[in-house]
């Protein structure tokens, strides 16, 4: 049985404590899931670009944004 993280988004791994929006899901953050659907429906590589651009837009430094983007591949949503 896979262990699921209860304190972070299962799509982008952002801690729920850092989520500035209103979550509609118990397992996804307000950035990844809105109106009963994922905000990004493409593949992992495209999602990583989407995440990186979003982090830079809110002021996350480049090095941190690159690291967090690299970590996304380990999120339950992207595991195969």
PDB file of C-alpha atoms in Angstrom:
ATOM      1  CA  UNK A   1       0.000   0.000   0.000  1.00  0.00           C
ATOM      2  CA  UNK A   2       1.336   3.446  -0.968  1.00  0.00           C
ATOM      3  CA  UNK A   3       1.750   5.998   1.788  1.00  0.00           C
ATOM      4  CA  UNK A   4       0.023   9.278   0.999  1.00  0.00           C
ATOM      5  CA  UNK A   5       1.150  12.600   2.369  1.00  0.00           C
ATOM      6  CA  UNK A   6      -1.697  14.279   4.230  1.00  0.00           C
ATOM      7  CA  UNK A   7       0.001  17.643   4.705  1.00  0.00           C
ATOM      8  CA  UNK A   8       1.012  18.441   1.107  1.00  0.00           C
ATOM      9  CA  UNK A   9      -0.552  18.573  -2.330  1.00  0.00           C
ATOM     10  CA  UNK A  10      -0.333  15.233  -4.112  1.00  0.00           C
ATOM     11  CA  UNK A  11       0.225  17.002  -7.423  1.00  0.00           C
ATOM     12  CA  UNK A  12       2.882  19.662  -6.687  1.00  0.00           C
ATOM     13  CA  UNK A  13       3.986  18.738  -3.122  1.00  0.00           C
ATOM     14  CA  UNK A  14       3.343  22.248  -1.788  1.00  0.00           C
ATOM     15  CA  UNK A  15       2.638  22.093   1.958  1.00  0.00           C
ATOM     16  CA  UNK A  16      -1.001  22.914   2.637  1.00  0.00           C
ATOM     17  CA  UNK A  17       0.175  25.386   5.286  1.00  0.00           C
ATOM     18  CA  UNK A  18       1.614  27.510   2.419  1.00  0.00           C
ATOM     19  CA  UNK A  19      -1.551  27.407   0.298  1.00  0.00           C
ATOM     20  CA  UNK A  20      -2.985  30.945   0.158  1.00  0.00           C
ATOM     21  CA  UNK A  21      -6.241  29.887  -1.503  1.00  0.00           C
ATOM     22  CA  UNK A  22      -9.309  27.924  -0.545  1.00  0.00           C
ATOM     23  CA  UNK A  23      -8.845  24.221  -1.222  1.00  0.00           C
ATOM     24  CA  UNK A  24     -11.624  22.263  -2.904  1.00  0.00           C
ATOM     25  CA  UNK A  25      -9.910  18.926  -2.307  1.00  0.00           C
ATOM     26  CA  UNK A  26      -8.435  17.089   0.651  1.00  0.00           C
ATOM     27  CA  UNK A  27      -5.396  15.997  -1.356  1.00  0.00           C
ATOM     28  CA  UNK A  28      -4.718  18.847  -3.832  1.00  0.00           C
ATOM     29  CA  UNK A  29      -3.858  22.518  -3.277  1.00  0.00           C
ATOM     30  CA  UNK A  30      -5.885  25.461  -4.557  1.00  0.00           C
ATOM     31  CA  UNK A  31      -3.347  26.043  -7.360  1.00  0.00           C
ATOM     32  CA  UNK A  32      -3.590  22.496  -8.757  1.00  0.00           C
ATOM     33  CA  UNK A  33      -7.308  21.789  -8.392  1.00  0.00           C
ATOM     34  CA  UNK A  34     -10.184  24.221  -9.048  1.00  0.00           C
ATOM     35  CA  UNK A  35     -13.804  23.785 -10.113  1.00  0.00           C
ATOM     36  CA  UNK A  36     -13.607  19.997  -9.681  1.00  0.00           C
ATOM     37  CA  UNK A  37     -10.730  19.670 -12.179  1.00  0.00           C
ATOM     38  CA  UNK A  38      -6.957  19.913 -12.390  1.00  0.00           C
ATOM     39  CA  UNK A  39      -5.741  23.336 -13.499  1.00  0.00           C
ATOM     40  CA  UNK A  40      -3.081  21.610 -15.636  1.00  0.00           C
ATOM     41  CA  UNK A  41      -4.045  18.501 -17.629  1.00  0.00           C
ATOM     42  CA  UNK A  42      -0.826  17.892 -19.599  1.00  0.00           C
ATOM     43  CA  UNK A  43       2.210  15.725 -18.940  1.00  0.00           C
ATOM     44  CA  UNK A  44       4.800  15.958 -16.160  1.00  0.00           C
ATOM     45  CA  UNK A  45       7.332  17.962 -18.185  1.00  0.00           C
ATOM     46  CA  UNK A  46       4.744  20.592 -19.040  1.00  0.00           C
ATOM     47  CA  UNK A  47       3.519  20.661 -15.452  1.00  0.00           C
ATOM     48  CA  UNK A  48       7.049  21.300 -14.192  1.00  0.00           C
ATOM     49  CA  UNK A  49       7.265  24.375 -16.477  1.00  0.00           C
ATOM     50  CA  UNK A  50       3.849  25.483 -15.223  1.00  0.00           C
ATOM     51  CA  UNK A  51       4.931  25.087 -11.579  1.00  0.00           C
ATOM     52  CA  UNK A  52       8.269  26.853 -12.105  1.00  0.00           C
ATOM     53  CA  UNK A  53       6.613  29.834 -13.816  1.00  0.00           C
ATOM     54  CA  UNK A  54       4.032  30.063 -11.022  1.00  0.00           C
ATOM     55  CA  UNK A  55       6.668  30.028  -8.295  1.00  0.00           C
ATOM     56  CA  UNK A  56       8.761  32.674 -10.013  1.00  0.00           C
ATOM     57  CA  UNK A  57       5.650  34.824 -10.459  1.00  0.00           C
ATOM     58  CA  UNK A  58       5.078  34.893  -6.691  1.00  0.00           C
ATOM     59  CA  UNK A  59       8.725  35.663  -5.934  1.00  0.00           C
ATOM     60  CA  UNK A  60      10.308  32.277  -5.177  1.00  0.00           C
ATOM     61  CA  UNK A  61      14.075  32.567  -5.879  1.00  0.00           C
ATOM     62  CA  UNK A  62      15.334  30.726  -8.990  1.00  0.00           C
ATOM     63  CA  UNK A  63      17.350  28.083  -7.116  1.00  0.00           C
ATOM     64  CA  UNK A  64      14.460  27.201  -4.792  1.00  0.00           C
ATOM     65  CA  UNK A  65      12.027  27.141  -7.720  1.00  0.00           C
ATOM     66  CA  UNK A  66      14.313  24.756  -9.647  1.00  0.00           C
ATOM     67  CA  UNK A  67      14.624  22.451  -6.627  1.00  0.00           C
ATOM     68  CA  UNK A  68      10.890  22.371  -5.905  1.00  0.00           C
ATOM     69  CA  UNK A  69      10.180  21.811  -9.599  1.00  0.00           C
ATOM     70  CA  UNK A  70      12.581  18.856  -9.605  1.00  0.00           C
ATOM     71  CA  UNK A  71      10.776  17.403  -6.553  1.00  0.00           C
ATOM     72  CA  UNK A  72       7.378  17.409  -8.321  1.00  0.00           C
ATOM     73  CA  UNK A  73       8.281  14.120 -10.081  1.00  0.00           C
ATOM     74  CA  UNK A  74       7.893  12.360  -6.714  1.00  0.00           C
ATOM     75  CA  UNK A  75       4.311  13.523  -6.130  1.00  0.00           C
ATOM     76  CA  UNK A  76       1.724  10.706  -6.093  1.00  0.00           C
ATOM     77  CA  UNK A  77      -0.118  12.193  -9.073  1.00  0.00           C
ATOM     78  CA  UNK A  78       2.931  11.725 -11.307  1.00  0.00           C
ATOM     79  CA  UNK A  79       4.126   8.316 -10.156  1.00  0.00           C
ATOM     80  CA  UNK A  80       3.497   5.497 -12.579  1.00  0.00           C
TER      81      UNK A  80
END
